[in-house]
Amino acid sequence: MSIQLDQSRDLLRVENLRVAFGPPKQRREVVEGVSFTLAAGRCLAIVGESGSGKSVTARSLVGLTGGDAHVSADALAFEGRSLLGLRDRGWRALRGKGVGFVLQDALVSLDQLRPVGKEIAEGLRLHRWGTRETRRARVVELLTQVGVPEPELRARQLPHELSGGLRQRALIAAAIALDPPLIIADEPTTALDVTVQAQVLDLLAQTKERGTALILISHDLAVVARMADEVAVMRAGEIVERGPASEVLARPRHAYTRALLDAVPSTHSKGTRLSPAPPSPLIREPAPAAAAPVRDGARVPVLEATGLVKRYRGPDGITRTVVDDVSFELAAGETLGVVGESGSGKTTTARIALALTEPDGGQVLLNGGPWTAVPERRRRARRRQIGVVYQDPLSSFDPRWSVERILLDALPEGGYPGAAQRRARIGELLEQVGLEHEHRDRRPLQLSGGQRQRVAIARALAPEPSVIVCDEPVSALDVSIQAQVLDLLTDLQAALGLSYLFISHDLGVIHHMSDRVLVLNDGKVVEQGTADEIFFSPRQPYTQQLLAALPTLAREPRDLAEVG
């Protein structure tokens, strides 16, 4: 299926692109006959679920499909030059100078042993741009452009010393360093908070206005709506719908496109299911009211933080306060959403709540009892009361372990003494999170991103906690899998009476999931209230700024009426 742009200005031409993996007799085709053209100054967005072939399509344009890939096309041309049959040296000459490539997984993509400044400067050095001094100045300029605070300091830091958002911005800085005529951005804003996302999108829009072509791969359809001139919807290796962004996103013709749009959490989706899949039979019944300690005639919060303070000494010798007098309460069966920009203190606050980071001031109570103010030996027996689901479960799993062993390791000590009981409990956990018996023996790398996140949720449920800290639990998932996981978390909360401390930079997700919202900025609580109060009547300028930066997905009035 072809996307037709101005043929007289084609920068990139792709005709009948096919990509397959494996030996000839067992070859599996993952991109099947994709065709499009792209002109200078235009943005083509490619959207679709994980496994649809969109990232493989992008990688084939820069020679990064891997040695076992078989790539064929009737035409694959950039600036009038055929890329078919290009050898490694030719691809290296193209990447960076001709095509800038922004990958999603910044932590894997950056060299962990090299400061990010040297990583950004590497492309400049390989293409013999400037001197060492001018390259150093260019790195600082690029980091400033993509919204990195204290760029001179950040350039000297290693990737693991930066937040996910800062690492992603460093990748974008490296991609635009040589002002290439084409930028391919594969989920470039996945790890970014809403204001930094807006800065990065503004930067990409400015490069587009200067004539740079852009291929944007994203599961965030609101980002697509803001950036794209054309949209191609991929499913199972094929383009099933394409056209002007305004038409595809507002009046989709294909059922698959409509399903993607319906899965987007928003102001209008609160209280409704995002995915068509029904809940597991094990989690249909609502939980009975849980017994909770009482203080002064009122139920004690399951999690209570008072005056939390945390300071860190940076590599420049300066001590910075990253959590500054943060207080909050989380009631039984409630979801408290925590929002703020990268560096606002969200994740540090979560780590303090989990007693993984010791506060310099203040304390946390768990189910009415001391939690952070006691030594670990006294906490150990109570750790089962609080669980956690991280953004990237793959990095928190032992890759050698099967799913069954991961879950067995998480079962409470002494809770299931017999092997049969433990196996039955594993089966129950898998069913609760929508996984099959066949997943027991699989290892993390044999699972999709959505399946890994379901295993992470099952692991958090295994000790039967009352509180689960969700730290960006769906930010790396495509929109339809995200919808399934959010529905799963909602169903589990209703069935088990769970309380969630829910951290996300996606304000649509926060509004959809939260009863109350806590807004952080520079480690301080700026504002807190019910979700509707924060989103519809924000009092503080910072909160108003966050909401103003949120990209929106315009739908036709009839769509909104159907939802609300």
Coordinates of C-alpha atoms in Angstrom, one line a residue:
M1 CA 0.0 0.0 0.0
S2 CA 1.5 3.3 -1.0
I3 CA 1.6 6.7 0.7
Q4 CA 1.9 9.3 -2.1
L5 CA 3.7 12.6 -1.5
D6 CA 5.2 15.1 -3.9
Q7 CA 7.1 12.9 -6.3
S8 CA 9.3 15.8 -7.4
R9 CA 10.7 16.3 -3.9
D10 CA 11.1 12.7 -2.8
L11 CA 13.9 12.4 -0.2
L12 CA 13.1 8.7 0.5
R13 CA 11.4 6.2 -1.7
V14 CA 10.4 2.7 -0.5
E15 CA 8.7 0.2 -2.8
N16 CA 7.5 -3.3 -1.8
L17 CA 9.9 -3.5 1.2
R18 CA 10.0 -7.0 2.7
V19 CA 12.0 -8.1 5.7
A20 CA 12.3 -11.7 6.9
F21 CA 14.3 -13.5 9.5
G22 CA 15.7 -17.1 9.8
P23 CA 17.2 -19.6 7.3
P24 CA 15.6 -19.9 3.9
K25 CA 13.4 -22.9 4.6
Q26 CA 12.2 -21.5 7.9
R27 CA 12.1 -17.8 7.0
R28 CA 9.5 -15.7 8.7
E29 CA 8.4 -12.5 7.1
V30 CA 7.7 -9.6 9.5
V31 CA 7.4 -6.8 6.9
E32 CA 5.3 -7.6 3.9
G33 CA 5.3 -5.3 0.9
V34 CA 5.5 -1.9 2.6
S35 CA 5.7 1.1 0.2
F36 CA 5.9 4.9 0.8
T37 CA 7.6 8.0 -0.3
L38 CA 8.7 10.9 1.9
A39 CA 9.5 14.5 1.0
A40 CA 11.8 17.0 2.7
G41 CA 10.0 18.8 5.5
R42 CA 7.3 16.2 5.9
C43 CA 6.5 13.8 8.8
L44 CA 5.3 10.3 8.3
A45 CA 4.1 8.5 11.5
I46 CA 4.0 4.8 11.6
V47 CA 1.8 3.3 14.3
G48 CA 0.7 -0.1 15.3
E49 CA 1.1 -2.7 18.1
S50 CA 4.3 -4.4 19.2
G51 CA 5.2 -6.9 16.5
S52 CA 3.5 -5.1 13.7
G53 CA 6.8 -4.5 11.9
K54 CA 7.1 -0.7 12.3
S55 CA 10.5 -0.7 14.1
V56 CA 11.9 -3.4 11.7
T57 CA 10.8 -1.1 8.8
A58 CA 12.6 1.8 10.4
R59 CA 15.8 -0.3 11.0
S60 CA 15.9 -1.5 7.5
L61 CA 16.3 2.1 6.3
V62 CA 19.6 2.5 8.2
G63 CA 21.0 -1.1 7.8
L64 CA 20.3 -2.2 11.4
T65 CA 18.1 -5.2 10.9
G66 CA 20.9 -7.6 11.9
G67 CA 22.9 -10.3 10.2
D68 CA 20.2 -12.9 10.0
A69 CA 17.7 -10.5 8.3
H70 CA 16.8 -10.9 4.6
V71 CA 15.8 -7.5 3.2
S72 CA 14.4 -7.0 -0.3
A73 CA 12.6 -4.3 -2.1
D74 CA 11.7 -3.1 -5.6
A75 CA 13.2 0.2 -4.6
L76 CA 14.9 1.6 -1.5
A77 CA 16.4 5.0 -2.3
F78 CA 17.6 8.0 -0.3
E79 CA 18.3 11.3 -2.0
G80 CA 18.1 9.5 -5.3
R81 CA 20.7 6.9 -4.4
S82 CA 19.8 3.2 -4.0
L83 CA 20.5 1.7 -0.6
L84 CA 20.0 -1.9 -1.9
G85 CA 23.2 -3.9 -1.5
L86 CA 24.9 -1.2 0.6
R87 CA 27.8 -2.7 2.7
D88 CA 28.6 -1.9 6.3
R89 CA 30.9 1.0 5.4
G90 CA 28.2 2.6 3.3
W91 CA 25.6 2.3 6.0
R92 CA 28.0 3.8 8.6
A93 CA 28.6 6.8 6.2
L94 CA 24.8 7.2 5.9
R95 CA 24.0 7.0 9.6
G96 CA 24.4 10.2 11.5
K97 CA 25.2 12.5 8.5
G98 CA 22.4 11.4 6.1
V99 CA 19.9 9.8 8.6
G100 CA 19.7 10.4 12.3
F101 CA 18.3 7.5 14.3
V102 CA 16.7 7.8 17.7
L103 CA 16.2 4.5 19.5
Q104 CA 13.6 3.9 22.3
D105 CA 15.8 2.1 24.8
A106 CA 18.4 4.7 25.8
L107 CA 20.0 2.7 28.6
V108 CA 20.9 -0.1 26.2
S109 CA 21.8 2.2 23.3
L110 CA 24.3 4.3 25.2
D111 CA 27.7 3.0 26.1
Q112 CA 27.6 2.4 29.9
L113 CA 31.3 3.0 30.4
R114 CA 31.5 6.4 28.5
P115 CA 30.2 9.8 29.6
V116 CA 27.2 10.9 27.5
G117 CA 29.1 13.9 26.2
K118 CA 31.7 11.6 24.5
E119 CA 28.9 9.4 23.2
I120 CA 27.2 12.4 21.5
A121 CA 30.6 13.7 20.2
E122 CA 31.4 10.3 18.7
G123 CA 29.3 10.8 15.6
L124 CA 30.9 14.2 15.1
R125 CA 34.3 12.7 15.4
L126 CA 33.6 9.8 13.0
H127 CA 32.4 12.3 10.4
R128 CA 35.4 14.5 11.0
W129 CA 33.3 17.5 12.2
G130 CA 35.3 20.2 13.9
T131 CA 38.1 20.1 16.5
R132 CA 38.0 18.5 20.0
E133 CA 37.1 21.9 21.5
T134 CA 34.4 22.8 19.0
R135 CA 32.9 19.3 19.4
R136 CA 32.8 19.8 23.1
A137 CA 31.0 23.1 22.7
R138 CA 28.6 21.5 20.2
V139 CA 27.7 18.8 22.7
V140 CA 26.8 21.4 25.3
E141 CA 24.8 23.3 22.7
L142 CA 22.9 20.1 21.7
L143 CA 22.1 19.1 25.3
T144 CA 20.8 22.6 25.9
Q145 CA 18.6 22.4 22.7
V146 CA 17.0 19.2 23.9
G147 CA 16.2 20.6 27.3
V148 CA 18.9 19.0 29.5
P149 CA 19.5 21.0 32.7
E150 CA 23.1 21.7 33.7
P151 CA 24.4 20.4 30.3
E152 CA 28.1 20.8 31.2
L153 CA 27.6 18.6 34.3
R154 CA 25.4 16.0 32.4
A155 CA 27.9 15.7 29.6
R156 CA 30.5 14.4 32.1
Q157 CA 28.1 11.8 33.7
L158 CA 27.7 8.1 32.7
P159 CA 24.3 6.9 31.4
H160 CA 23.3 5.2 34.7
E161 CA 23.8 8.4 36.5
L162 CA 21.0 10.1 34.5
S163 CA 17.2 9.6 34.6
G164 CA 15.5 7.8 31.8
G165 CA 14.3 11.1 30.4
L166 CA 17.8 12.6 30.4
R167 CA 19.2 9.5 28.7
Q168 CA 16.5 9.8 26.0
R169 CA 17.3 13.4 25.4
A170 CA 21.0 12.6 25.1
L171 CA 20.1 10.1 22.3
I172 CA 18.1 12.7 20.5
A173 CA 21.0 15.2 20.8
A174 CA 23.3 12.6 19.2
A175 CA 20.8 12.0 16.3
I176 CA 20.5 15.7 15.4
A177 CA 24.2 16.5 15.9
L178 CA 25.1 16.6 12.2
D179 CA 21.7 18.1 11.0
P180 CA 20.9 15.1 8.8
P181 CA 18.2 15.6 6.1
L182 CA 16.2 12.7 7.6
I183 CA 15.5 11.7 11.2
I184 CA 14.0 8.4 12.2
A185 CA 12.6 8.6 15.7
D186 CA 11.5 5.3 17.2
E187 CA 9.4 6.1 20.3
P188 CA 11.5 9.2 21.0
T189 CA 9.2 10.5 23.8
T190 CA 8.4 7.3 25.6
A191 CA 10.6 8.0 28.7
L192 CA 9.9 11.8 28.8
D193 CA 7.6 13.7 31.1
V194 CA 5.0 16.0 29.4
T195 CA 6.9 19.3 29.5
V196 CA 10.2 17.8 28.3
Q197 CA 8.2 15.8 25.7
A198 CA 6.8 19.2 24.5
Q199 CA 10.3 20.6 24.3
V200 CA 11.5 17.6 22.2
L201 CA 8.5 17.7 20.0
D202 CA 9.0 21.5 19.5
L203 CA 12.6 20.7 18.6
L204 CA 11.6 18.1 16.1
A205 CA 9.0 20.4 14.6
Q206 CA 11.6 23.1 14.2
T207 CA 13.9 20.7 12.3
K208 CA 11.0 19.7 10.1
E209 CA 10.3 23.4 9.4
R210 CA 13.9 23.8 8.3
G211 CA 13.3 21.0 5.7
T212 CA 14.3 17.9 7.6
A213 CA 12.1 14.9 6.9
L214 CA 10.9 12.9 9.9
I215 CA 9.7 9.3 10.3
L216 CA 8.0 9.0 13.7
I217 CA 7.3 5.7 15.2
S218 CA 5.1 6.0 18.3
H219 CA 2.4 4.3 20.3
D220 CA 1.4 7.7 21.6
L221 CA -1.3 8.8 19.2
A222 CA -1.6 12.3 20.7
V223 CA 2.1 12.8 19.8
V224 CA 1.3 11.5 16.3
A225 CA -1.6 13.9 16.0
R226 CA 0.7 16.8 16.9
M227 CA 3.6 15.9 14.6
A228 CA 2.5 13.9 11.6
D229 CA 1.4 15.0 8.1
E230 CA 0.7 11.5 7.1
V231 CA -0.1 8.4 9.2
A232 CA 0.5 4.7 8.2
V233 CA -1.1 2.1 10.4
M234 CA 0.7 -1.2 10.5
R235 CA -0.6 -4.6 11.5
A236 CA 1.1 -8.0 11.0
G237 CA 3.7 -6.5 8.7
E238 CA 1.3 -4.7 6.4
I239 CA 0.0 -1.1 6.1
V240 CA -3.8 -1.5 6.7
E241 CA -4.7 2.2 6.6
R242 CA -2.9 5.4 5.6
G243 CA -3.6 9.0 4.8
P244 CA -3.5 12.5 6.1
A245 CA -3.1 12.5 9.9
S246 CA -6.3 14.6 10.3
E247 CA -8.4 12.0 8.5
V248 CA -6.9 8.8 9.9
L249 CA -7.0 10.0 13.5
A250 CA -10.4 11.7 13.4
R251 CA -12.3 9.5 11.0
P252 CA -10.5 6.1 10.9
R253 CA -11.9 3.6 8.4
H254 CA -10.2 0.4 9.4
A255 CA -11.5 -1.5 12.5
Y256 CA -8.0 -2.0 13.8
T257 CA -7.3 1.8 13.7
R258 CA -10.5 2.5 15.6
A259 CA -9.5 -0.1 18.2
L260 CA -6.1 1.7 18.7
L261 CA -7.8 5.0 19.2
D262 CA -10.4 3.6 21.6
A263 CA -7.6 2.2 23.8
V264 CA -6.1 5.7 24.5
P265 CA -6.6 6.7 28.1
S266 CA -7.9 10.2 28.5
T267 CA -10.2 12.6 30.4
H268 CA -13.2 10.8 28.8
S269 CA -12.1 7.3 29.6
K270 CA -12.1 7.4 33.4
G271 CA -14.3 4.7 34.8
T272 CA -14.5 2.7 31.6
R273 CA -12.6 -0.3 30.2
L274 CA -10.0 0.5 27.6
S275 CA -9.7 -3.0 26.1
P276 CA -12.4 -5.4 24.9
A277 CA -10.9 -8.4 26.9
P278 CA -13.1 -9.3 29.9
P279 CA -11.5 -9.7 33.3
S280 CA -10.2 -13.1 34.5
P281 CA -12.9 -15.2 36.2
L282 CA -10.6 -15.1 39.3
I283 CA -11.0 -11.3 39.7
R284 CA -14.6 -10.7 38.8
E285 CA -15.9 -10.4 42.4
P286 CA -15.2 -7.1 44.3
A287 CA -13.1 -7.4 47.4
P288 CA -14.7 -7.2 50.8
A289 CA -13.8 -4.3 52.9
A290 CA -10.3 -4.9 54.3
A291 CA -9.8 -4.7 58.1
A292 CA -7.5 -1.7 58.8
P293 CA -6.1 -0.2 62.0
V294 CA -8.1 2.7 63.5
R295 CA -6.6 5.9 64.9
D296 CA -8.8 8.5 66.7
G297 CA -11.9 6.8 65.3
A298 CA -10.7 6.8 61.6
R299 CA -9.2 4.1 59.5
V300 CA -5.4 4.5 59.3
P301 CA -3.9 5.0 55.8
V302 CA -2.2 2.0 54.4
L303 CA 0.7 4.2 53.5
E304 CA 1.5 7.5 55.2
A305 CA 4.5 9.7 54.4
T306 CA 5.4 12.7 56.6
G307 CA 8.0 15.4 55.8
L308 CA 10.2 13.2 53.5
V309 CA 13.6 14.7 52.7
K310 CA 16.4 13.2 50.6
R311 CA 19.7 14.8 49.5
Y312 CA 22.4 13.6 47.2
R313 CA 25.9 14.8 46.6
G314 CA 26.6 15.1 42.9
P315 CA 29.9 14.5 41.0
D316 CA 30.5 18.3 41.1
G317 CA 30.6 18.1 44.9
I318 CA 27.3 20.0 45.2
T319 CA 24.6 18.5 47.5
R320 CA 21.1 18.8 46.0
T321 CA 17.8 18.2 47.7
V322 CA 15.8 15.9 45.5
V323 CA 12.9 15.3 47.9
D324 CA 11.9 18.2 50.0
D325 CA 9.3 17.9 52.8
V326 CA 7.0 15.5 50.8
S327 CA 3.9 14.3 52.7
F328 CA 0.9 12.2 51.5
E329 CA -1.6 9.5 52.6
L330 CA -2.8 6.5 50.6
A331 CA -6.1 4.9 51.8
A332 CA -7.1 1.3 51.4
G333 CA -8.4 0.5 47.9
E334 CA -7.3 3.9 46.6
T335 CA -5.0 5.0 43.8
L336 CA -2.8 8.0 44.4
G337 CA -1.2 9.3 41.1
V338 CA 2.2 11.0 41.3
V339 CA 3.1 13.3 38.5
G340 CA 5.9 15.8 37.7
E341 CA 8.8 16.4 35.4
S342 CA 12.0 14.3 35.2
G343 CA 14.0 15.1 38.3
S344 CA 10.9 16.2 40.3
G345 CA 11.5 13.5 42.9
K346 CA 8.8 11.0 41.8
T347 CA 11.0 7.9 41.7
T348 CA 13.0 8.8 44.8
T349 CA 9.8 9.3 46.7
A350 CA 8.7 5.8 45.5
R351 CA 12.0 4.2 46.6
I352 CA 11.6 5.8 50.0
A353 CA 8.1 4.5 50.3
L354 CA 9.4 1.0 49.4
A355 CA 12.2 1.5 52.1
L356 CA 14.8 0.9 49.3
T357 CA 16.2 4.4 49.9
E358 CA 16.7 5.8 53.4
P359 CA 15.3 9.4 53.9
D360 CA 17.4 12.1 55.4
G361 CA 14.3 13.4 57.1
G362 CA 10.7 12.4 57.7
Q363 CA 9.3 8.9 57.8
V364 CA 6.9 6.5 56.2
L365 CA 4.3 4.4 58.0
L366 CA 3.0 1.1 56.5
N367 CA -0.4 0.0 57.6
G368 CA 0.0 2.2 60.7
G369 CA 3.4 0.9 61.8
P370 CA 6.9 2.3 61.5
W371 CA 8.4 1.4 58.1
T372 CA 11.4 3.6 57.2
A373 CA 12.3 4.5 60.7
V374 CA 13.2 1.0 61.7
P375 CA 16.2 -1.2 60.7
E376 CA 15.9 -3.6 57.8
R377 CA 15.9 -6.7 60.0
R378 CA 12.6 -5.4 61.5
R379 CA 11.2 -4.6 58.1
R380 CA 12.0 -7.9 56.5
A381 CA 9.0 -9.8 57.9
R382 CA 6.6 -7.0 56.7
R383 CA 8.1 -6.6 53.2
R384 CA 5.3 -8.8 51.8
Q385 CA 2.8 -6.0 52.6
I386 CA 4.2 -3.7 49.8
G387 CA 5.0 -4.7 46.2
V388 CA 6.4 -2.9 43.2
V389 CA 5.9 -3.0 39.4
Y390 CA 8.7 -1.2 37.5
Q391 CA 8.8 0.4 34.1
D392 CA 11.3 -2.2 32.7
P393 CA 10.6 -5.6 34.1
L394 CA 13.2 -7.2 31.9
S395 CA 16.0 -5.5 33.8
S396 CA 14.5 -6.7 37.2
F397 CA 14.2 -10.4 36.2
D398 CA 17.0 -12.9 36.2
P399 CA 17.1 -13.8 32.5
R400 CA 18.1 -17.4 33.4
W401 CA 15.0 -18.0 35.4
S402 CA 11.7 -19.3 34.1
V403 CA 8.4 -17.5 34.8
E404 CA 7.6 -20.2 37.4
R405 CA 10.8 -19.7 39.3
I406 CA 10.4 -15.9 39.3
L407 CA 7.0 -16.3 40.9
L408 CA 8.1 -19.1 43.3
D409 CA 10.8 -16.8 44.5
A410 CA 8.2 -14.1 45.3
L411 CA 5.9 -16.3 47.3
P412 CA 5.8 -15.5 51.0
E413 CA 8.1 -17.7 53.1
G414 CA 6.1 -20.5 54.8
G415 CA 2.9 -19.4 53.1
Y416 CA 2.7 -22.4 50.8
P417 CA 4.6 -25.2 52.4
G418 CA 3.8 -28.0 49.9
A419 CA 5.0 -28.2 46.2
A420 CA 1.5 -28.8 45.1
Q421 CA 0.3 -25.8 46.9
R422 CA 3.0 -23.6 45.4
R423 CA 2.3 -24.9 41.9
A424 CA -1.4 -24.2 42.4
R425 CA -0.7 -20.7 43.6
I426 CA 1.5 -20.0 40.5
G427 CA -1.3 -21.2 38.3
E428 CA -3.7 -18.9 40.1
L429 CA -1.4 -15.9 39.7
L430 CA -0.9 -16.6 36.0
E431 CA -4.6 -16.8 35.5
Q432 CA -5.2 -13.6 37.5
V433 CA -2.9 -11.6 35.1
G434 CA -4.2 -13.2 31.9
L435 CA -1.3 -15.6 31.2
E436 CA -1.5 -19.3 30.2
H437 CA -0.1 -22.5 31.7
E438 CA 2.4 -22.6 28.8
H439 CA 4.1 -19.4 30.0
R440 CA 5.3 -21.2 33.2
D441 CA 8.5 -22.5 31.5
R442 CA 9.3 -19.5 29.4
R443 CA 12.2 -17.1 30.2
P444 CA 11.8 -13.3 30.2
L445 CA 13.4 -13.0 26.7
Q446 CA 10.9 -15.4 25.3
L447 CA 8.0 -13.1 26.3
S448 CA 6.6 -10.0 24.7
G449 CA 6.7 -6.7 26.5
G450 CA 3.1 -7.0 27.6
Q451 CA 3.6 -10.5 28.8
R452 CA 6.7 -9.5 30.8
Q453 CA 4.7 -6.7 32.5
R454 CA 2.0 -9.2 33.4
V455 CA 4.6 -11.4 35.0
A456 CA 5.9 -8.4 36.9
I457 CA 2.4 -7.7 38.2
A458 CA 2.0 -11.4 39.1
R459 CA 5.3 -11.2 41.0
A460 CA 4.1 -8.1 42.9
L461 CA 0.8 -10.0 43.8
A462 CA 2.5 -13.2 45.0
P463 CA 3.2 -12.1 48.6
E464 CA -0.4 -10.8 48.8
P465 CA 0.5 -7.2 49.5
S466 CA -2.0 -4.4 50.5
V467 CA 0.0 -1.7 48.6
I468 CA 1.7 -1.8 45.2
V469 CA 4.0 0.9 43.9
C470 CA 3.6 1.2 40.2
D471 CA 6.6 3.2 38.8
E472 CA 5.8 3.9 35.1
P473 CA 4.3 0.5 34.7
V474 CA 2.9 1.0 31.1
S475 CA 5.2 3.7 29.6
A476 CA 7.1 1.2 27.4
L477 CA 4.0 -0.5 26.1
D478 CA 2.1 0.2 22.9
V479 CA -1.4 1.6 23.3
S480 CA -3.5 -1.6 23.0
I481 CA -1.2 -3.6 25.4
Q482 CA -1.2 -0.6 27.7
A483 CA -5.0 -0.6 27.7
Q484 CA -5.0 -4.3 28.7
V485 CA -2.5 -3.8 31.6
L486 CA -4.4 -0.7 32.9
D487 CA -7.7 -2.7 32.8
L488 CA -5.9 -5.6 34.6
L489 CA -4.6 -3.3 37.4
T490 CA -8.1 -1.8 37.8
D491 CA -9.7 -5.3 38.0
L492 CA -7.1 -6.5 40.5
Q493 CA -7.7 -3.5 42.7
A494 CA -11.4 -4.0 42.7
A495 CA -11.1 -7.7 43.4
L496 CA -8.3 -7.7 46.0
G497 CA -8.7 -4.3 47.6
L498 CA -5.3 -3.1 46.6
S499 CA -3.9 0.4 47.0
Y500 CA -1.7 1.9 44.3
L501 CA 1.0 4.5 44.5
F502 CA 0.9 5.1 40.7
I503 CA 3.8 7.1 39.1
S504 CA 3.6 8.1 35.5
H505 CA 4.6 11.0 33.2
D506 CA 1.5 10.2 31.1
L507 CA -1.2 12.5 32.4
G508 CA -3.9 10.7 30.4
V509 CA -2.9 7.5 32.2
I510 CA -2.8 9.3 35.6
H511 CA -6.3 10.8 35.2
H512 CA -7.8 7.5 34.0
M513 CA -6.4 5.5 37.0
S514 CA -6.2 7.9 39.9
D515 CA -8.6 8.8 42.7
R516 CA -6.3 11.6 43.9
V517 CA -3.2 13.2 42.4
L518 CA 0.0 14.5 43.9
V519 CA 2.0 17.0 41.8
L520 CA 5.8 17.3 42.4
N521 CA 8.2 19.9 41.2
D522 CA 11.9 20.2 42.3
G523 CA 11.2 17.7 45.1
K524 CA 8.3 19.7 46.6
V525 CA 4.6 19.0 46.6
V526 CA 3.1 21.7 44.4
E527 CA -0.5 20.7 44.6
Q528 CA -2.7 17.7 45.5
G529 CA -6.4 16.9 45.2
T530 CA -8.8 14.7 43.5
A531 CA -8.0 13.7 39.9
D532 CA -10.9 15.9 38.6
E533 CA -9.8 18.9 40.7
I534 CA -6.2 18.6 39.4
F535 CA -7.1 18.1 35.8
F536 CA -10.2 20.4 35.5
S537 CA -9.4 23.1 38.0
P538 CA -5.7 23.3 38.7
R539 CA -4.8 26.0 41.1
Q540 CA -1.0 26.3 40.8
P541 CA 0.8 27.7 37.7
Y542 CA 3.1 24.7 37.5
T543 CA 0.2 22.3 37.3
Q544 CA -1.4 24.5 34.7
Q545 CA 1.9 24.5 32.7
L546 CA 2.0 20.6 32.8
L547 CA -1.5 20.3 31.5
A548 CA -1.0 22.9 28.8
A549 CA 2.0 20.9 27.5
L550 CA -0.1 17.8 27.2
P551 CA -0.6 16.8 23.5
T552 CA -4.2 15.9 22.8
L553 CA -5.8 13.5 20.4
A554 CA -8.7 15.3 18.7
R555 CA -11.7 13.1 18.0
E556 CA -15.0 13.9 16.4
P557 CA -17.8 15.0 18.7
R558 CA -19.7 11.8 18.2
D559 CA -16.7 9.8 19.6
L560 CA -16.6 11.9 22.7
A561 CA -20.4 11.4 23.2
E562 CA -20.0 7.7 22.9
V563 CA -17.3 7.6 25.6
G564 CA -18.8 10.1 28.0

